[in-house]
N, CA and C of each residue as an Amber inpcrd file, in Angstrom:
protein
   693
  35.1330000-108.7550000  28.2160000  36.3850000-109.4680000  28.4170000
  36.8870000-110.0440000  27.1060000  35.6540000-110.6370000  26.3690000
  36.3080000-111.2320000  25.1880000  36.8600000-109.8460000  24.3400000
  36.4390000-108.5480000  24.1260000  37.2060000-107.6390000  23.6540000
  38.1810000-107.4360000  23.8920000  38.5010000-107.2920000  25.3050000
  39.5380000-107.0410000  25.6030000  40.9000000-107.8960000  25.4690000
  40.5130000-109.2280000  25.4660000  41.4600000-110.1040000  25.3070000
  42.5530000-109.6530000  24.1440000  42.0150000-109.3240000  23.3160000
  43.2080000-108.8570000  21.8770000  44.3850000-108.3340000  22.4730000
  43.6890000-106.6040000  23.3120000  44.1930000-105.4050000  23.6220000
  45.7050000-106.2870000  24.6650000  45.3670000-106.8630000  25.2760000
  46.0020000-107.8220000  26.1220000  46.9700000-108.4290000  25.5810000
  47.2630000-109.2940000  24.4460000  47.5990000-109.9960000  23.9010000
  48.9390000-109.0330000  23.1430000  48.5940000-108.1730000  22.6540000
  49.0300000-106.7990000  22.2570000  49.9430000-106.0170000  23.3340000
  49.3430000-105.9110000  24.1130000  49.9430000-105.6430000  25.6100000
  51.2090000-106.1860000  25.8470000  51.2220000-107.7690000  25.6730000
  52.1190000-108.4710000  26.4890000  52.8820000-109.0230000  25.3210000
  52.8890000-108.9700000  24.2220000  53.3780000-108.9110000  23.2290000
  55.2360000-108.7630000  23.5770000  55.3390000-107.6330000  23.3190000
  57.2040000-107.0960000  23.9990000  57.7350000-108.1820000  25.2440000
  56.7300000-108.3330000  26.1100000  57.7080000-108.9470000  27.3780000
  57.3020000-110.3880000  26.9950000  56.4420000-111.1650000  26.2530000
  56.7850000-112.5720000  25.8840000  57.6140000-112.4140000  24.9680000
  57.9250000-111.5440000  24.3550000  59.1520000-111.3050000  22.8560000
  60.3830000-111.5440000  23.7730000  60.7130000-110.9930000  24.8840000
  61.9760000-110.6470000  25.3680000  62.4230000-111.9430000  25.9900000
  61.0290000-112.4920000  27.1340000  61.2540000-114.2250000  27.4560000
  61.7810000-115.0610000  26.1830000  60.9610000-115.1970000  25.3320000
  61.2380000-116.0750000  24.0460000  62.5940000-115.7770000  23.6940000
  63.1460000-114.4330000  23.2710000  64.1840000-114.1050000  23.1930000
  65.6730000-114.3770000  24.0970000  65.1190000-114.2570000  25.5030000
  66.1780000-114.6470000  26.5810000  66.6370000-116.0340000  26.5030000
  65.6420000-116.7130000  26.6010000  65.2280000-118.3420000  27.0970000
  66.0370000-118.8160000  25.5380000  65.6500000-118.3640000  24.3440000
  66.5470000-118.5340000  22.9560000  68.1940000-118.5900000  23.2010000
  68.6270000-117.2570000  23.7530000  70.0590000-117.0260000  24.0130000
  70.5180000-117.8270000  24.8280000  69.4980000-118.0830000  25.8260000
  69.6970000-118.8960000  26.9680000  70.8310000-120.2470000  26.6420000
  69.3290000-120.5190000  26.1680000  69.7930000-121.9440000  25.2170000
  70.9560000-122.4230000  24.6800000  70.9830000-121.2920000  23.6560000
  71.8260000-121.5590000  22.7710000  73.4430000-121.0120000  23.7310000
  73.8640000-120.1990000  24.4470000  74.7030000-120.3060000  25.0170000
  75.3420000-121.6670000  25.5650000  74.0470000-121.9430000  26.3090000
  74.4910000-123.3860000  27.4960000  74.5570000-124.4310000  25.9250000
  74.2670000-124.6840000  25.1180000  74.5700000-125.5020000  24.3130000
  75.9080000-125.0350000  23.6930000  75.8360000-123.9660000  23.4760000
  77.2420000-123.7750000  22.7440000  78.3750000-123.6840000  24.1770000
  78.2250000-124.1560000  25.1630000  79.3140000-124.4070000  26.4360000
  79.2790000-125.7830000  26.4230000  78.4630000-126.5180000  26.6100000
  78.2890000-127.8340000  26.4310000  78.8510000-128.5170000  25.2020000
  78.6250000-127.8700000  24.2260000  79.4150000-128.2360000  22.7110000
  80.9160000-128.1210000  23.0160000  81.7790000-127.3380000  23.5870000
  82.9020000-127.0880000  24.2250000  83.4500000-127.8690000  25.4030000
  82.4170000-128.2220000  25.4790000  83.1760000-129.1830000  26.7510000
  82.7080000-130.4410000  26.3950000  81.9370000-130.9090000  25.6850000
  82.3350000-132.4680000  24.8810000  83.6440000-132.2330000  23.5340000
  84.0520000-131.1660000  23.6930000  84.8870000-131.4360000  22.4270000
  86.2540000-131.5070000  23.2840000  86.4530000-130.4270000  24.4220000
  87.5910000-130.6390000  25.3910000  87.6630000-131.9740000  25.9250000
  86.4460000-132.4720000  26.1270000  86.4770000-134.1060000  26.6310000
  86.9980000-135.3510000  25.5820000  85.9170000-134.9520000  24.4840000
  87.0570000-135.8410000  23.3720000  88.3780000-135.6260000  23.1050000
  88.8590000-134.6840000  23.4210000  90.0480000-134.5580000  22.8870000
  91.4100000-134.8290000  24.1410000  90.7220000-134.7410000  25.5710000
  91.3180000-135.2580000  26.6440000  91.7830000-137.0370000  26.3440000
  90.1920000-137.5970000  25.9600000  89.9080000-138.9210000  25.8970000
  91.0590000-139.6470000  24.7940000  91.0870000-138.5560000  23.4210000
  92.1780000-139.2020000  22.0100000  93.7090000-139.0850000  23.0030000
  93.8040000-137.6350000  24.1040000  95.0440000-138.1190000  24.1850000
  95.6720000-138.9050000  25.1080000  94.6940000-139.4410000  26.0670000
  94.7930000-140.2030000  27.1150000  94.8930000-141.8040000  26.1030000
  94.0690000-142.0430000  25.0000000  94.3800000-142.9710000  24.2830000
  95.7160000-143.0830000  23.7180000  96.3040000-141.8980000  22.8300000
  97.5730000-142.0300000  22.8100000  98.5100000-142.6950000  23.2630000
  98.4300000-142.3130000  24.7350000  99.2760000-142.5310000  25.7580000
  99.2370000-143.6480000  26.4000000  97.8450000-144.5490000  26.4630000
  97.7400000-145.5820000  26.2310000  98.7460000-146.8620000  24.8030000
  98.4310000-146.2490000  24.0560000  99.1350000-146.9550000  22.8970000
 100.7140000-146.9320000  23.4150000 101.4210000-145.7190000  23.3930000
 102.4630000-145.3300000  23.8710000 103.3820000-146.4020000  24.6980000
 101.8430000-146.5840000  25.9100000 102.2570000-147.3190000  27.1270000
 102.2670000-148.9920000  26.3600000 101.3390000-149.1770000  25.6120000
 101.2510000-150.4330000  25.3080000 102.1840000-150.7220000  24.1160000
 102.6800000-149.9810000  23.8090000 104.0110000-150.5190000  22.5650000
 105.7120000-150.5850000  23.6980000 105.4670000-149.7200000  24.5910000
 106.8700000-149.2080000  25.7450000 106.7070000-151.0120000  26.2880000
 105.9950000-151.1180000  26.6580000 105.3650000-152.8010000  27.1470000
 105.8600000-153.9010000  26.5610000 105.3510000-153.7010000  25.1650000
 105.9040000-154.3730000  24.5420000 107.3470000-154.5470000  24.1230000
 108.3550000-153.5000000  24.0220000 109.1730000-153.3780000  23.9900000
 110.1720000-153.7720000  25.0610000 109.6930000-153.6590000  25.9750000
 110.5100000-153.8360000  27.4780000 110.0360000-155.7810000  27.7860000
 109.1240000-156.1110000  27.3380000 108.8420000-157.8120000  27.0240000
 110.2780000-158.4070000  26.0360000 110.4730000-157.4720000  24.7440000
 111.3860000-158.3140000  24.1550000 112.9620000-157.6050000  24.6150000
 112.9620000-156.6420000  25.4420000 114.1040000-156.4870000  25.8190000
 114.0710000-157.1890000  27.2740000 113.4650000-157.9330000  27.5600000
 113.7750000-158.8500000  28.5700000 113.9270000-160.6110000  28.4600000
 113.4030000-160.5910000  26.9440000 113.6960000-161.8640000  26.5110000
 114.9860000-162.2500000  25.9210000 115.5670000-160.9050000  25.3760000
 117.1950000-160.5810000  24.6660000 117.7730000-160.7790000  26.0290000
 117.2710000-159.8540000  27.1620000 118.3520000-160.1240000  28.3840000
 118.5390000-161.4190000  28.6910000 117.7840000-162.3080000  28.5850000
 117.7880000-163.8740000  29.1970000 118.3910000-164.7430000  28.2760000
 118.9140000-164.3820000  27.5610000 120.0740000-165.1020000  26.2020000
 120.9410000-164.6670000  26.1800000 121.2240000-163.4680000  26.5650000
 122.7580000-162.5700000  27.2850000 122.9980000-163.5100000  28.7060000
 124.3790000-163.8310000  28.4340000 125.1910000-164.3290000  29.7120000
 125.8800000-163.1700000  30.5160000 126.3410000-161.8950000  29.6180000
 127.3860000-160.9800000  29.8970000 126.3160000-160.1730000  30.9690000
 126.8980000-159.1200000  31.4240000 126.0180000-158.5810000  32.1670000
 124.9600000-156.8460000  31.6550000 124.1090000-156.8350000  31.9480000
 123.6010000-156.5630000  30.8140000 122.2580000-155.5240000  31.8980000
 122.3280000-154.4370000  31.6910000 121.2790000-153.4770000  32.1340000
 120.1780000-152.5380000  31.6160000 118.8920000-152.3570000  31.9980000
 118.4300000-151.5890000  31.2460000 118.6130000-149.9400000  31.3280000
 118.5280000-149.0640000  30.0040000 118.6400000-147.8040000  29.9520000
 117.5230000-147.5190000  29.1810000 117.7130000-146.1290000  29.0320000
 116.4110000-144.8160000  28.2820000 117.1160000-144.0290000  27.5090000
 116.8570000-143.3520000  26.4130000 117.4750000-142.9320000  26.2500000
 117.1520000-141.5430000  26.3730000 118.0770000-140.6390000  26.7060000
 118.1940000-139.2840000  27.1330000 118.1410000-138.0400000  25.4480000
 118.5240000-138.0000000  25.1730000 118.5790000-136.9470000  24.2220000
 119.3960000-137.9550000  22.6990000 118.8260000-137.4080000  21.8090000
 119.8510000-137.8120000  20.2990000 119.8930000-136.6780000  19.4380000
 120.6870000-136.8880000  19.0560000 121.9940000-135.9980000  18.7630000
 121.1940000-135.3630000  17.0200000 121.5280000-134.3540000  16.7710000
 120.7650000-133.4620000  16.1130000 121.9430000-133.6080000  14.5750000
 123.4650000-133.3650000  14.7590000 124.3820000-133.5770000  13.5120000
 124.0420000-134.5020000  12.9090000 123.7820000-134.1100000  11.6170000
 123.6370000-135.1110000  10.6260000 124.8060000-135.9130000  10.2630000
 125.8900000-135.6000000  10.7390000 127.1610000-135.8050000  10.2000000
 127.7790000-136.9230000  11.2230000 127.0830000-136.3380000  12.7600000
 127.8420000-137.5340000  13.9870000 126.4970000-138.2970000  14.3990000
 126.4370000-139.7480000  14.8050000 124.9550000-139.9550000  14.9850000
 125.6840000-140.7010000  16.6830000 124.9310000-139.9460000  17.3880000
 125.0940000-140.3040000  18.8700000 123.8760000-139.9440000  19.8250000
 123.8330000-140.8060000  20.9840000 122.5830000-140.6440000  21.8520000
 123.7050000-140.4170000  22.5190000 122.3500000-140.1020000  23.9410000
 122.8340000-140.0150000  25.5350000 121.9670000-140.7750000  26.2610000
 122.2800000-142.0990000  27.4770000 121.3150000-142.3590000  27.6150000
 121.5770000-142.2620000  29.3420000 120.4220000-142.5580000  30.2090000
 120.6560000-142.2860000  31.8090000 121.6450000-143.1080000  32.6980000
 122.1790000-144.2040000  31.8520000 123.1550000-144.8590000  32.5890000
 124.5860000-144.5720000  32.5990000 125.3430000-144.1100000  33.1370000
 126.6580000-143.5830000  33.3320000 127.5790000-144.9620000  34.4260000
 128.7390000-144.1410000  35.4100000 129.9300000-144.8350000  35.8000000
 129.2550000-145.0720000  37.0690000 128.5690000-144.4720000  38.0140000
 127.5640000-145.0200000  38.8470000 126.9880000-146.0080000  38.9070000
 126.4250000-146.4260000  37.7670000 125.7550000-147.6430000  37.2570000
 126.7680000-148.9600000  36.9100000 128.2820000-148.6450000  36.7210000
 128.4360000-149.2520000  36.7620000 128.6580000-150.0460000  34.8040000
 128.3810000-148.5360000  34.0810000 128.7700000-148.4600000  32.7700000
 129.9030000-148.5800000  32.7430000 130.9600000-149.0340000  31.4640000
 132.2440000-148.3970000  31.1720000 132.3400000-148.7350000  29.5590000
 133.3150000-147.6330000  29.0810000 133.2800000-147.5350000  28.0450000
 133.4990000-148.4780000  26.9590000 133.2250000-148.4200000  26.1040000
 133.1470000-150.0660000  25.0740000 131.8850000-150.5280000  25.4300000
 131.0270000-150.9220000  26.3430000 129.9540000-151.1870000  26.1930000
 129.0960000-151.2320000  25.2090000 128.8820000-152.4220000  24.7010000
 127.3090000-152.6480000  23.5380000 126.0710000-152.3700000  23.5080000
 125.5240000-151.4430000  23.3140000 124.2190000-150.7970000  23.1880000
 123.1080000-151.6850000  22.2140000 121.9050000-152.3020000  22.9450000
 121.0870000-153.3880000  22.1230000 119.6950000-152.6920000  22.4630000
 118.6340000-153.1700000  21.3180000 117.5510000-152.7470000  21.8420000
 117.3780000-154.1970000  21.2020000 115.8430000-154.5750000  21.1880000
 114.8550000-155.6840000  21.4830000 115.2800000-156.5350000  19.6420000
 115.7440000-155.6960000  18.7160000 115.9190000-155.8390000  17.0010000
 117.2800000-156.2680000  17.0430000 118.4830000-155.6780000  17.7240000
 119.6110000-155.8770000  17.4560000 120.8970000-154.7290000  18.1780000
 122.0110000-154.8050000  17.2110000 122.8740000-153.5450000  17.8300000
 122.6060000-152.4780000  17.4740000 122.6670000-151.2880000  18.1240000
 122.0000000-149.8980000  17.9280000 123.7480000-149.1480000  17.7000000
 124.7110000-149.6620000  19.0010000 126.1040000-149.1530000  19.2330000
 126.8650000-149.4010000  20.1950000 127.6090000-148.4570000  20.6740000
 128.9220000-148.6420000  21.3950000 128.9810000-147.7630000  22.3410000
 129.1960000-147.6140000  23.3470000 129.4130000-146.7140000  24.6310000
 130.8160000-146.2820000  24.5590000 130.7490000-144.8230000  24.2620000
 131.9060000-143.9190000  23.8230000 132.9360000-143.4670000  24.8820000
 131.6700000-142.8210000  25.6340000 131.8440000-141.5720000  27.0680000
 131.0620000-141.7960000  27.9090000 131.4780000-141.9180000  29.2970000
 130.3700000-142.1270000  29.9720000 131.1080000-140.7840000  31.0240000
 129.8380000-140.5930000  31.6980000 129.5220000-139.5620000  32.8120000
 129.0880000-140.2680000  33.9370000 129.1250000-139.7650000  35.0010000
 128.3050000-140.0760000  36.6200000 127.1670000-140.7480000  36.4070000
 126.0390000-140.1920000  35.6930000 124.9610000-140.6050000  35.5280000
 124.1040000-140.7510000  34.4520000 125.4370000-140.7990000  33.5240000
 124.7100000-140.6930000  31.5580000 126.0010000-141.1950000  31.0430000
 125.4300000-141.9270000  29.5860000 127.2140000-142.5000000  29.1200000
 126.5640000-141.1870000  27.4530000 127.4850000-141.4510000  26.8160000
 127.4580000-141.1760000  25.1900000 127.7840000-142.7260000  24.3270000
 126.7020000-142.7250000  23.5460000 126.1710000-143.9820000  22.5140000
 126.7690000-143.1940000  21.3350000 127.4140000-144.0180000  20.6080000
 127.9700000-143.6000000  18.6930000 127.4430000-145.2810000  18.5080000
 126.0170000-144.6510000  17.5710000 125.2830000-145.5650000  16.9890000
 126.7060000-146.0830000  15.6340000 126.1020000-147.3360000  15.5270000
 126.7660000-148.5040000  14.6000000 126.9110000-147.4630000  13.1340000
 125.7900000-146.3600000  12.7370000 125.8440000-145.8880000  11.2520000
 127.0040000-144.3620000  11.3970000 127.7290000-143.9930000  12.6010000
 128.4440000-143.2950000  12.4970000 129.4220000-143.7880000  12.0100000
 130.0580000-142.6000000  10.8980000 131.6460000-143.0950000  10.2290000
 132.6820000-143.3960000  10.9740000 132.5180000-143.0670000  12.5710000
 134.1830000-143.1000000  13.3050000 133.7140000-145.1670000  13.6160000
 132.8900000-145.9630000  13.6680000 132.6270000-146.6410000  13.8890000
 132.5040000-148.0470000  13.5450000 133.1280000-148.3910000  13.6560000
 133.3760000-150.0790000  12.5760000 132.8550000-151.5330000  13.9400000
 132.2580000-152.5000000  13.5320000 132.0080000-153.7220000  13.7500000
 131.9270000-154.7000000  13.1620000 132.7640000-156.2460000  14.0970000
 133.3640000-157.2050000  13.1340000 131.7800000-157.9280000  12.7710000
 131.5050000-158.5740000  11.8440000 130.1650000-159.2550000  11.5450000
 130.9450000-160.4020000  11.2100000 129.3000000-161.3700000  10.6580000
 129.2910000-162.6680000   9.7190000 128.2840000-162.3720000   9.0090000
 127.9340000-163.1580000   8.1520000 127.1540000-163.6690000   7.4890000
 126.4300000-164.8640000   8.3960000 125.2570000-164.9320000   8.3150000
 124.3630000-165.5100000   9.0900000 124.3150000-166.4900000   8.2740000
 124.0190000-166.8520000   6.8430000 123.6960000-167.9900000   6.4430000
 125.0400000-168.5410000   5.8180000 126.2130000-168.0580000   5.5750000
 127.1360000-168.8630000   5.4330000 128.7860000-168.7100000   6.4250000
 128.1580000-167.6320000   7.4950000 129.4620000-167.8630000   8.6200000
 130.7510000-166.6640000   7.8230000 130.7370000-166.0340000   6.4960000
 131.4420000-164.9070000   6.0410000 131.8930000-164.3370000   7.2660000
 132.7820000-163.5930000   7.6740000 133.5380000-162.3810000   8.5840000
 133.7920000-161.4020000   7.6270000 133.6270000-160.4110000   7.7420000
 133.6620000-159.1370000   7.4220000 134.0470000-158.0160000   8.6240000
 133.9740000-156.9170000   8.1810000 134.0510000-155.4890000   8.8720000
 132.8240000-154.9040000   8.5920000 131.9440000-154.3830000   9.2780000
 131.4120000-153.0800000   9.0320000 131.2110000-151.9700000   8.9080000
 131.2570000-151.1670000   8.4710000 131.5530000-149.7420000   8.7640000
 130.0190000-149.0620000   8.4640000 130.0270000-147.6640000   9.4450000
 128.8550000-146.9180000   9.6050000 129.1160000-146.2290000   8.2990000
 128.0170000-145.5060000   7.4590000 128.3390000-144.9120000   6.3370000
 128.0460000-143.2930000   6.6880000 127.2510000-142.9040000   8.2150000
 127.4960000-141.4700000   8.4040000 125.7900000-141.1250000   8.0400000
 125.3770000-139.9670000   7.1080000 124.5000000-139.6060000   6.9630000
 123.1420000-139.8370000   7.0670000 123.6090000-141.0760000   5.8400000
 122.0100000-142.3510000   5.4660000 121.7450000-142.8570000   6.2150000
 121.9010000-143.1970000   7.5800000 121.9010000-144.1310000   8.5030000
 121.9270000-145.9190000   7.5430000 123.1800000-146.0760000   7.0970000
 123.5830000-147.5840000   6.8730000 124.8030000-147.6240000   6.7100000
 125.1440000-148.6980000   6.5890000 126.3250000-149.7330000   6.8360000
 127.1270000-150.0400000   5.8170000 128.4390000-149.7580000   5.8770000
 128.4700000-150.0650000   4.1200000 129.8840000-151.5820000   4.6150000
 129.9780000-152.6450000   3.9010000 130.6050000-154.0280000   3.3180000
 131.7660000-153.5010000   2.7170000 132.8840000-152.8810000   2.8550000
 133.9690000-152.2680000   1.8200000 135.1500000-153.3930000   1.4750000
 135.8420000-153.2500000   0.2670000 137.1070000-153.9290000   0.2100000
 136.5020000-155.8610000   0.2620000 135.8200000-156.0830000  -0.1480000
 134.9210000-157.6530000  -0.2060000 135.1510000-157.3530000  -1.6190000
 135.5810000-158.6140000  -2.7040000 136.0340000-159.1220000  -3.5720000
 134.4840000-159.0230000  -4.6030000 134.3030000-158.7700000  -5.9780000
 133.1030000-158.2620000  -6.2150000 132.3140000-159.6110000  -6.4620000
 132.8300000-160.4860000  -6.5820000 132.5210000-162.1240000  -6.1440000
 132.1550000-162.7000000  -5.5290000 131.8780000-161.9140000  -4.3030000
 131.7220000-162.3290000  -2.7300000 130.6000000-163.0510000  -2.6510000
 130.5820000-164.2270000  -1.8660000 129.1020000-164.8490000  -1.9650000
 128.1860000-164.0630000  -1.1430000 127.8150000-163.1520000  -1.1140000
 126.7420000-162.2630000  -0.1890000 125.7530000-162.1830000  -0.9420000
 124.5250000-161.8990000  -0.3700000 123.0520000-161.6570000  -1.4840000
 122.4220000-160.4440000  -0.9140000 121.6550000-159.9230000  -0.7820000
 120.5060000-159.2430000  -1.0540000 119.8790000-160.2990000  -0.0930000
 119.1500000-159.2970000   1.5620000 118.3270000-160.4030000   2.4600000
 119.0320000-161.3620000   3.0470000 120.4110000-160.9330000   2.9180000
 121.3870000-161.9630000   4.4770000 121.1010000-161.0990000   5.2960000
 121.5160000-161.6240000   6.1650000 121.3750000-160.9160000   7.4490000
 122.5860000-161.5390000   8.2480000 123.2050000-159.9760000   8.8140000
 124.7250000-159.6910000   9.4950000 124.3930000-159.8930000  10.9870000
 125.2000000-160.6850000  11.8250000 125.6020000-160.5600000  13.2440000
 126.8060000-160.6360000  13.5490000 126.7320000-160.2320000  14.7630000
 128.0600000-159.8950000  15.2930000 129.0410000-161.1690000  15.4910000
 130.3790000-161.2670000  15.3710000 131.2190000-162.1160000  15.2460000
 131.5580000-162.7120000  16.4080000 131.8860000-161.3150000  17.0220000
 132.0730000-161.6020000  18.7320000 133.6940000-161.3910000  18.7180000
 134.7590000-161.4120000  17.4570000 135.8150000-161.5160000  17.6480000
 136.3480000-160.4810000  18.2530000 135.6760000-159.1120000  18.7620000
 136.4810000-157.8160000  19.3810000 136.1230000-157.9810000  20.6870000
 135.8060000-158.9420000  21.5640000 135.7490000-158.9690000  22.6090000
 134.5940000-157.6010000  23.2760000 134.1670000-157.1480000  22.5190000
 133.0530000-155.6360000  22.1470000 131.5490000-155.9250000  22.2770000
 131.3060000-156.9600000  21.6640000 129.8060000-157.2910000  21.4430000
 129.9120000-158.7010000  20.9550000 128.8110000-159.3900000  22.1940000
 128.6150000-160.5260000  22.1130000 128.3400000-161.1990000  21.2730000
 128.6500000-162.8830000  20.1950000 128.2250000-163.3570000  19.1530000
 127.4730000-163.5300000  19.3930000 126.9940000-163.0440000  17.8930000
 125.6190000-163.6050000  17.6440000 123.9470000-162.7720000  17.4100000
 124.3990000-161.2790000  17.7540000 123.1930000-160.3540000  18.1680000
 123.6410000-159.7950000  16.4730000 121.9590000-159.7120000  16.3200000
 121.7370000-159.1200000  14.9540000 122.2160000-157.4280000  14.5880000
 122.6770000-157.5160000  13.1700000 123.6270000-156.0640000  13.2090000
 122.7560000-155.2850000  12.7040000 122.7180000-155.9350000  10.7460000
 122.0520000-155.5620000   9.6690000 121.1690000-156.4450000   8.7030000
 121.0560000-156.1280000   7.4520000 120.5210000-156.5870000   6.8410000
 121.3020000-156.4220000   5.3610000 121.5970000-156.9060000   4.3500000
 121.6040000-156.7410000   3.2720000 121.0320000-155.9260000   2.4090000
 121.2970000-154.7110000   1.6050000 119.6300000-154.1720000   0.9440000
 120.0590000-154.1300000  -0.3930000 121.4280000-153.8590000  -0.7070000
 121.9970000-153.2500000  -2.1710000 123.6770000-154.0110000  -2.5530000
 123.8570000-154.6480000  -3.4990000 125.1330000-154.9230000  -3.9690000
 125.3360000-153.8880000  -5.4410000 126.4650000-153.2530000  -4.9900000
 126.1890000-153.0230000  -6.3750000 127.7690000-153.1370000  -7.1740000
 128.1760000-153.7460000  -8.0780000 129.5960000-153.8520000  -8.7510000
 129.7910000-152.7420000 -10.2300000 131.1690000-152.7430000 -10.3510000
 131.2240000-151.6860000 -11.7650000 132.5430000-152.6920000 -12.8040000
 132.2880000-152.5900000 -13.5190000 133.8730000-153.4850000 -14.5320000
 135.0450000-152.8260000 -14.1350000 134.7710000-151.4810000 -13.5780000
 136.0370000-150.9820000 -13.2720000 136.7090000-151.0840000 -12.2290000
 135.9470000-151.9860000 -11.4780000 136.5070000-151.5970000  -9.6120000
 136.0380000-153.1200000  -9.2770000 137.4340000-153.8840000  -8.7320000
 137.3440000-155.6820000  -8.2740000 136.7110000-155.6340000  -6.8580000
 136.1050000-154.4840000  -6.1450000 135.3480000-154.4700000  -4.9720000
 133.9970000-154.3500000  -5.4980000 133.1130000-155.0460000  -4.2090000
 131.8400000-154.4280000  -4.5440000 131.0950000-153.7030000  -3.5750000
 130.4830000-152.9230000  -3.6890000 129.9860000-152.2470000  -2.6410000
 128.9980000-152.0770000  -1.9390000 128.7550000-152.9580000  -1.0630000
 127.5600000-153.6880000  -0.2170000 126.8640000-152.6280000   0.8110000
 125.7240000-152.2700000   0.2160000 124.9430000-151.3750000   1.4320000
 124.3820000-151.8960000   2.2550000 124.0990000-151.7200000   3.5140000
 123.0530000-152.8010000   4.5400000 122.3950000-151.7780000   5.7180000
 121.0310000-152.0950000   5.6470000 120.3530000-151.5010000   6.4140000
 120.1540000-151.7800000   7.7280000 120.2550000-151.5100000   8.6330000
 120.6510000-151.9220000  10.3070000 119.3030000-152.1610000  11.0570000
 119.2870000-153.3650000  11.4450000 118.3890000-154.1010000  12.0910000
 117.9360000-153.5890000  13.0290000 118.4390000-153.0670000  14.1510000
 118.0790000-152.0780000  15.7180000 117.7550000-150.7390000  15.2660000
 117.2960000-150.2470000  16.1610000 117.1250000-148.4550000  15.5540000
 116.5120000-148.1580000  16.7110000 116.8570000-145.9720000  16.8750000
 116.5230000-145.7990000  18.2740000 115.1740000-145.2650000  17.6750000
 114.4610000-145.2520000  16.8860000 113.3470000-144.5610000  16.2000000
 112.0950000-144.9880000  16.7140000 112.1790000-146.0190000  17.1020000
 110.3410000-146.7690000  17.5600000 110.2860000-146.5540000  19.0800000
 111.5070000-146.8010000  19.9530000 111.4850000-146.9960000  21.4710000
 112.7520000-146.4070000  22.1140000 112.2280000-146.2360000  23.3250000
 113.3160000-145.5470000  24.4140000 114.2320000-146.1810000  25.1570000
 114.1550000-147.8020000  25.2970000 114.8590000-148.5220000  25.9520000
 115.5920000-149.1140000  25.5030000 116.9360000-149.3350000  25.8690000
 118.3610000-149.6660000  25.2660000 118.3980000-150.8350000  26.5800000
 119.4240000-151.8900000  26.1990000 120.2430000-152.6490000  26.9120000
 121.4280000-152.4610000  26.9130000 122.5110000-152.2180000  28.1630000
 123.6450000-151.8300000  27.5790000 124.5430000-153.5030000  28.8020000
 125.1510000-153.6080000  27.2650000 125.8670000-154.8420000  27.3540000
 127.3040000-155.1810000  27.9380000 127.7790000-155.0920000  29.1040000
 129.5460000-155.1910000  28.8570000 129.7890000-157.1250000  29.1570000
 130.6270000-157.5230000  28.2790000 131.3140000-158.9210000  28.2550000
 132.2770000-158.8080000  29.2840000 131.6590000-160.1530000  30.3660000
 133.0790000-160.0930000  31.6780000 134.1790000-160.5540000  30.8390000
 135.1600000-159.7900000  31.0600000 136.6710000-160.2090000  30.8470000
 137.5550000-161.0370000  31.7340000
């Protein structure tokens, strides 16, 4: 028997090769499925986090657009916004509130920062927004720290605001900050427009030409307030 044991060993050689071999593939398959499905799981998990964040900034947002609503007297609803507008040249949304709702045109468009725009067109169940930086678009301001009235005008492309026809003297600075006047019966006093970013004057020209960067923007969030003043 002890001779034989080798012959044996020898024998069975191939079919423990093929176990070892199977039970190897085995393995390594179910691990390499398992490797695949913790990576489908992490990657379920990052985007379910996402969407979390998503939810928790939308939250937040809809907190300070309900704290803006409670300092509004006028009447004042929430919207989403539907689609924005792709021309570089016209800057307009669409958002889900239309003449159903109880929109009408002239309406002030606010998010949680300030004015975003103006309600152009409205539909059944969607209006059209021409944000504050379109050129067809002008709003009366102040000066926040010294009560100034001005005009604003959208400058189109850059998304900002340009101060035109102001004396190159003008007491304005760099870091005022513009709200609305209230004098167009359009948008309520007092809601933040812009900001100040650039003065710039030439010896040749008694204007100066005030750039200002706009306080609201539809870029961070989806929810608009749309504003109409009872008449």
């Amino acid at each position: 028997m002890v001779v034989l044991q080798p012959l044996q060993l020898i024998a069975n050689a191939p079919s423990m090769l093929y176990e070892s071999t199977h039970e190897y593939f085995s393995t390594h398959h179910r691990l390499l499925n398992e490797n695949q499905l913790l990576r489908k799981q992490a990657l379920i998990q990052a985007i379910s986090l996402q969407k979390m964040k998503t939810l928790q900034l939308e939250n937040t947002n809809l907190r300070e657009l309900l704290q803006a609503n409670q300092s509004l007297e006028e009447f004042s609803q929430l919207g989403e916004i539907l689609h924005v507008g792709r021309d570089p040249f016209t800057k307009k949304i669409i958002v889900n509130r239309g003449s159903v709702h109880h929109v009408v045109d002239g309406a002030a468009v606010v998010d949680a920062k300030g004015v975003i725009g103006q309600v152009t067109r409205t539909y059944p169940a969607s209006s059209e927004v021409t944000l504050i930086t379109d050129k067809s678009l002008t709003i009366p301001i102040q000066i926040e720290r010294n009560g100034l009235r001005a005009i604003a005008f959208g400058h189109g492309r850059d998304n900002t605001l340009d101060l035109p026809f102001l004396p190159a003297n003008v007491d304005i600075k760099p870091g005022d900050k513009l709200i609305t006047s209230g004098i167009d019966g359009i948008y309520p006093k007092g809601l933040a427009v812009a900001t100040v970013a650039n003065i710039q004057t030439t010896p040749d020209s008694p204007f100066a030409r005030i750039i200002c960067v706009p306080t609201g923007g539809i870029e961070n969030h989806k929810q608009v307030l749309i504003v109409s003043i009872s008449q």
